[in-house]
Amino acid sequence: MAPWLKPLWESLDFANFPNAILLHGQSGIGKFSFSVELAKALLCENSNAAIKPCNQCEACHWFDTGNHPDFIALVPETHRKLLPHADYEGDDAPKRGKAARDDDSDSSEKKEKKNISIEETRHAIENLSIGSHRGGNRVILIYPLEMLRTDSANTLLKSLEEPPANTIFILLADRVDRVLPTIRSRCRHLTAPRPDREQGLAWLKTQLNTIDGLKVNDGDVETIYDEQGGAPFSVLSSLIARRNKDEKDELTISIQASRYLLQSMAQGAGMNWLDAAEKTYKAQYGFLLASMQRWVSDLQSVAQGGAPRYYPKHISTLRGLSKAANVQRMLHLWKSLVQARRHENHPLANRIQLEALLSQYQQIFGS
């Protein structure tokens, strides 16, 4: 478990655990691995709550092999690889949960879905009326909660209002502001802290040293760490994908697109915003928006005499741009970026939205 999450773990009372918790915090800081370990602890059959999960009982062994009948994970296709037992595929191994495995055989030949379907949610909720197989807890893990469609969220809400006996919901959200207020109000909130830079980098470098064939110097690690907003798990995933030369990895594509985008934005008034949008729009729109926000945030900070937080190595470029930037227009752009983040999953074409934002960015430096 990530060291910065241990205080949160130690604050949990397993003897009086709520029916639903909402774990939220920045993406890429270890919430998912924390929640999987939490699910395992809640299903552990060791009588001593102080040493859960025990990793010795039958329930723990079942969980580790992805076969625990009382654990259901609802995640979209794009996130199934995050499940610790994603490699265990079989015709009669549905309890991952079942809804998350029904169409795995076809998923490689079609575009991955980024939402949890209503069918998956209903199937999981319907099975809650049946008692748990082991006579203990049943755990439902849903991630990312904000990606639930409205109909799926309403189905979940009904179960949260009248939770079945011994059923515990572990709900994860990267953006808690996008979760329905009615769902938020029925959960106990747990905020996952982001590590400080020194702690996050130390953990990341320790993890990198355990991976064979992964060579990256400390300077590159620190640069990527800052670019990712201090999210060590995201950095680790991107470096592993780079080692594996996985050019189709969604995170790798987004990082490459983000770097091209920032190279274009560094040109200020001379940027070709049409070209930048054309070459980056296929990446995750939310990822690109976050990169733009970080760059504009640093630009605002430098313009006001401060220091950059996310791109300290680009201080000279930011200083040059800040001298030519119109502060009022920069504030208007910031508002546009915040608004865009609220609707980043809107079906409107990403390319059109990027073009509009990049054009607005270029105008910051106009006379």
XYZ file of C-alpha atoms in Angstrom:
367
model
C 0.000 0.000 0.000
C 1.227 3.488 -0.812
C 2.689 5.068 2.347
C 0.659 8.259 2.032
C -2.555 6.204 2.199
C -1.641 4.251 5.343
C -3.019 6.897 7.765
C -6.347 6.672 5.915
C -6.321 2.886 6.257
C -5.518 3.075 9.970
C -8.483 5.392 10.510
C -10.956 2.744 9.301
C -13.113 0.893 11.810
C -13.808 -2.545 10.355
C -16.057 -3.452 13.258
C -18.444 -0.611 12.412
C -18.008 -0.179 8.696
C -20.661 1.845 6.806
C -22.780 0.385 4.031
C -21.268 2.755 1.468
C -18.083 4.775 1.267
C -17.091 7.256 -1.409
C -13.328 7.377 -1.830
C -12.305 10.377 -3.879
C -9.137 12.192 -4.790
C -6.820 12.978 -7.667
C -6.453 10.367 -10.371
C -3.280 8.295 -10.251
C -2.497 8.447 -6.512
C -3.384 4.851 -5.630
C -7.106 4.943 -4.825
C -7.869 1.835 -6.868
C -5.223 -0.392 -5.311
C -6.304 0.916 -1.895
C -9.931 0.023 -2.575
C -9.052 -3.476 -3.815
C -7.104 -4.109 -0.617
C -10.040 -2.718 1.352
C -12.457 -5.067 -0.408
C -10.182 -7.980 0.413
C -10.067 -6.941 4.079
C -13.850 -6.670 4.268
C -14.209 -10.178 2.864
C -11.432 -11.675 4.991
C -12.710 -14.294 7.422
C -10.016 -13.813 10.056
C -11.641 -13.045 13.406
C -8.910 -10.559 14.337
C -9.835 -7.239 12.725
C -6.364 -5.873 13.417
C -4.741 -8.159 10.841
C -7.173 -7.952 7.936
C -6.604 -9.022 5.255
C -4.762 -11.991 6.727
C -3.777 -13.477 3.333
C -4.164 -16.921 4.916
C -7.877 -17.701 5.058
C -9.846 -19.336 2.258
C -11.626 -16.066 1.454
C -8.308 -14.248 0.913
C -7.070 -17.022 -1.377
C -10.283 -16.880 -3.391
C -9.992 -13.128 -3.682
C -6.379 -13.318 -4.879
C -7.358 -15.711 -7.660
C -10.308 -13.587 -8.741
C -12.854 -16.196 -7.716
C -14.443 -14.790 -4.586
C -18.214 -15.156 -5.117
C -19.074 -12.145 -2.944
C -16.876 -9.599 -4.705
C -18.329 -7.694 -7.648
C -16.317 -5.086 -9.559
C -18.111 -2.725 -11.916
C -15.628 -0.952 -14.161
C -15.783 0.064 -17.830
C -13.816 -1.847 -20.432
C -11.087 0.775 -20.449
C -10.400 0.103 -16.768
C -10.682 -3.682 -16.559
C -6.944 -4.118 -16.825
C -6.708 -2.368 -13.444
C -8.411 -5.293 -11.735
C -5.815 -7.417 -9.927
C -7.321 -10.630 -11.312
C -7.907 -9.474 -14.878
C -5.696 -12.282 -16.222
C -8.002 -14.971 -14.884
C -10.380 -15.556 -17.744
C -12.645 -18.607 -17.924
C -16.047 -19.692 -19.129
C -17.400 -20.221 -15.626
C -15.594 -17.525 -13.616
C -18.253 -14.849 -13.483
C -17.800 -13.495 -10.005
C -15.268 -10.865 -10.904
C -18.257 -9.750 -11.087
C -20.122 -11.371 -13.818
C -21.310 -8.155 -15.418
C -17.747 -7.063 -15.903
C -16.846 -10.251 -17.798
C -19.826 -11.069 -19.996
C -18.443 -9.645 -23.209
C -14.681 -9.701 -22.629
C -14.200 -12.058 -25.556
C -15.460 -9.441 -27.963
C -13.943 -6.353 -26.377
C -10.628 -6.618 -28.210
C -12.392 -6.340 -31.552
C -14.509 -3.331 -30.785
C -13.950 0.078 -29.357
C -13.644 -0.048 -25.605
C -16.511 1.481 -23.714
C -15.686 4.222 -21.250
C -18.964 3.976 -19.357
C -20.432 1.269 -17.147
C -23.528 0.090 -18.956
C -26.980 0.017 -17.411
C -27.151 -3.724 -18.131
C -24.038 -4.398 -16.060
C -25.314 -2.283 -13.192
C -28.771 -3.842 -13.163
C -27.350 -7.350 -13.313
C -25.123 -6.673 -10.300
C -27.875 -4.962 -8.306
C -30.407 -7.718 -9.022
C -28.070 -10.337 -7.570
C -27.882 -8.428 -4.286
C -31.289 -9.790 -3.307
C -29.648 -13.200 -2.933
C -27.781 -13.814 0.298
C -23.986 -13.833 0.249
C -22.366 -17.120 -0.697
C -20.001 -17.210 2.265
C -22.475 -15.929 4.845
C -20.408 -12.793 5.450
C -20.041 -9.480 3.620
C -20.659 -8.849 -0.039
C -18.563 -6.048 -1.557
C -19.439 -4.007 -4.638
C -16.587 -1.942 -6.086
C -17.485 0.736 -8.634
C -14.849 2.802 -10.406
C -14.873 5.476 -11.711
C -18.176 6.495 -10.173
C -18.450 9.705 -12.180
C -18.462 7.654 -15.397
C -21.776 6.024 -14.510
C -24.516 6.948 -16.929
C -27.545 8.618 -15.424
C -29.714 5.506 -15.719
C -27.001 3.371 -14.088
C -26.544 5.930 -11.318
C -30.277 5.914 -10.592
C -30.225 2.119 -10.349
C -27.357 2.334 -7.870
C -29.157 5.025 -5.886
C -32.078 2.714 -5.157
C -29.730 0.183 -3.550
C -27.958 2.860 -1.536
C -31.287 4.080 -0.161
C -32.240 0.565 0.990
C -28.955 -1.371 1.221
C -29.231 -5.159 1.442
C -27.915 -6.777 4.606
C -24.129 -7.277 4.805
C -23.614 -5.463 1.491
C -20.890 -2.823 1.308
C -20.408 -0.418 -1.584
C -16.926 0.938 -2.270
C -17.369 3.824 -4.676
C -14.374 5.568 -6.239
C -14.321 8.933 -7.961
C -11.543 11.041 -9.433
C -13.928 13.989 -9.717
C -16.361 13.961 -6.810
C -18.051 17.117 -8.137
C -19.413 15.002 -11.014
C -21.073 12.453 -8.772
C -24.821 12.866 -8.317
C -25.550 14.785 -5.099
C -28.123 12.152 -4.140
C -25.404 9.477 -4.241
C -22.866 11.639 -2.420
C -25.321 12.267 0.410
C -25.745 8.544 1.063
C -22.075 7.690 1.454
C -19.386 8.260 4.028
C -16.701 10.309 2.311
C -13.030 9.388 2.440
C -10.544 11.765 0.857
C -7.404 10.143 -0.541
C -4.458 12.503 -0.005
C -1.898 13.254 -2.663
C 1.702 12.601 -1.562
C 4.117 15.467 -1.220
C 6.681 15.629 -3.997
C 9.547 14.086 -2.018
C 7.481 11.161 -0.750
C 5.855 10.509 -4.129
C 9.173 10.524 -6.009
C 10.828 8.276 -3.425
C 8.032 5.702 -3.726
C 8.066 5.919 -7.527
C 11.816 5.383 -7.809
C 11.589 2.393 -5.462
C 8.924 0.832 -7.684
C 10.925 1.511 -10.849
C 13.965 -0.268 -9.395
C 11.930 -3.483 -9.106
C 10.968 -3.571 -12.789
C 13.338 -5.419 -15.104
C 14.337 -3.696 -18.306
C 13.022 -0.279 -17.304
C 15.774 2.308 -17.508
C 14.956 5.963 -16.960
C 17.082 8.654 -15.371
C 15.970 10.587 -12.316
C 15.643 13.828 -14.275
C 13.098 12.323 -16.661
C 11.170 10.771 -13.781
C 10.927 14.121 -12.013
C 9.854 15.896 -15.189
C 7.085 13.394 -15.913
C 6.060 13.456 -12.251
C 5.566 17.226 -12.355
C 3.777 17.043 -15.705
C 1.354 14.479 -14.244
C 0.485 16.806 -11.379
C 2.188 14.678 -8.734
C 0.338 11.409 -9.485
C 2.918 8.623 -8.949
C 0.698 5.726 -10.063
C -0.027 7.465 -13.375
C 3.687 8.058 -13.918
C 4.472 4.424 -13.141
C 1.822 3.193 -15.588
C 3.081 5.465 -18.359
C 6.706 4.375 -17.904
C 5.741 0.696 -17.919
C 3.734 1.231 -21.117
C 6.749 2.969 -22.646
C 8.996 0.043 -21.695
C 6.532 -2.370 -23.281
C 6.407 -0.159 -26.378
C 2.646 -0.208 -26.168
C 1.809 2.485 -28.701
C -1.919 1.833 -28.288
C -1.889 2.393 -24.533
C -4.355 5.187 -23.847
C -2.187 6.870 -21.221
C 0.912 6.747 -23.431
C -1.014 8.299 -26.328
C -2.315 11.029 -24.056
C 1.133 11.854 -22.665
C 2.625 12.110 -26.142
C -0.255 14.284 -27.323
C 0.016 16.442 -24.222
C 3.696 17.087 -24.837
C 3.046 18.098 -28.429
C 0.252 20.350 -27.227
C 2.511 22.049 -24.691
C 5.273 22.495 -27.273
C 2.746 24.332 -29.411
C 1.477 26.445 -26.524
C 5.056 27.410 -25.675
C 5.161 29.292 -28.993
C 2.604 31.789 -27.748
C 1.268 34.041 -30.494
C 3.194 32.047 -33.099
C 1.493 28.749 -32.411
C -0.429 26.936 -35.123
C -3.550 26.052 -33.145
C -5.180 24.207 -36.036
C -2.168 21.909 -36.371
C -1.998 21.372 -32.599
C -5.664 20.378 -32.437
C -5.339 18.126 -35.489
C -2.435 16.151 -34.002
C -3.731 15.798 -30.452
C -7.530 15.535 -30.513
C -7.599 11.719 -30.562
C -6.061 11.558 -27.080
C -8.124 11.632 -23.888
C -9.813 15.005 -23.899
C -9.782 15.281 -20.106
C -6.039 14.589 -20.052
C -5.368 17.346 -22.593
C -7.535 19.799 -20.683
C -5.662 19.029 -17.471
C -2.332 19.714 -19.216
C -3.636 23.003 -20.573
C -4.889 23.987 -17.134
C -1.508 23.260 -15.567
C 0.305 25.280 -18.213
C -2.042 28.246 -17.922
C -1.873 28.019 -14.121
C 1.923 28.248 -14.257
C 1.682 31.097 -16.752
C -0.650 32.999 -14.422
C 1.658 32.362 -11.479
C 4.759 33.602 -13.313
C 2.885 36.653 -14.659
C 2.133 37.608 -11.050
C 5.720 37.147 -9.893
C 5.347 33.603 -8.577
C 7.054 30.328 -9.451
C 5.690 27.590 -11.731
C 4.312 24.523 -9.955
C 3.977 22.002 -12.761
C 6.621 22.982 -15.308
C 9.551 24.471 -13.345
C 11.992 23.457 -16.077
C 10.166 25.767 -18.494
C 10.544 28.847 -16.316
C 12.382 30.847 -18.993
C 9.694 30.120 -21.601
C 6.918 30.983 -19.155
C 8.608 34.258 -18.214
C 8.893 35.248 -21.854
C 5.246 34.411 -22.523
C 4.045 36.177 -19.375
C 5.513 39.474 -20.576
C 3.397 39.355 -23.733
C 0.251 37.924 -22.123
C -2.910 39.914 -21.511
C -3.910 39.066 -17.945
C -7.605 39.733 -18.494
C -7.755 37.431 -21.512
C -5.803 34.826 -19.585
C -8.450 34.887 -16.849
C -11.190 34.468 -19.454
C -9.317 31.452 -20.863
C -9.028 29.974 -17.386
C -12.791 30.223 -16.954
C -13.258 28.540 -20.335
C -10.968 25.680 -19.292
C -12.830 25.191 -16.020
C -16.109 25.117 -17.907
C -14.693 22.641 -20.418
C -13.585 20.322 -17.611
C -17.149 20.202 -16.336
C -18.359 18.890 -19.680
C -15.329 16.951 -20.933
C -17.436 13.843 -21.506
C -19.904 15.706 -23.718
C -20.327 14.062 -27.125
C -19.384 17.281 -28.959
C -16.328 16.635 -31.159
C -13.094 16.989 -29.172
C -11.304 18.536 -32.112
C -13.758 21.432 -32.317
C -13.492 22.081 -28.599
C -9.696 21.988 -28.699
C -9.571 24.362 -31.641
C -11.740 26.865 -29.789
C -9.619 26.730 -26.628
C -6.286 26.900 -28.454
C -7.479 29.797 -30.563
C -8.497 31.589 -27.370
C -5.076 30.823 -25.893
C -3.290 32.345 -28.903
C -5.353 35.515 -28.558
C -3.916 36.044 -25.071
C -0.748 37.255 -26.740
C -2.449 39.448 -29.346
C -2.347 43.224 -29.241
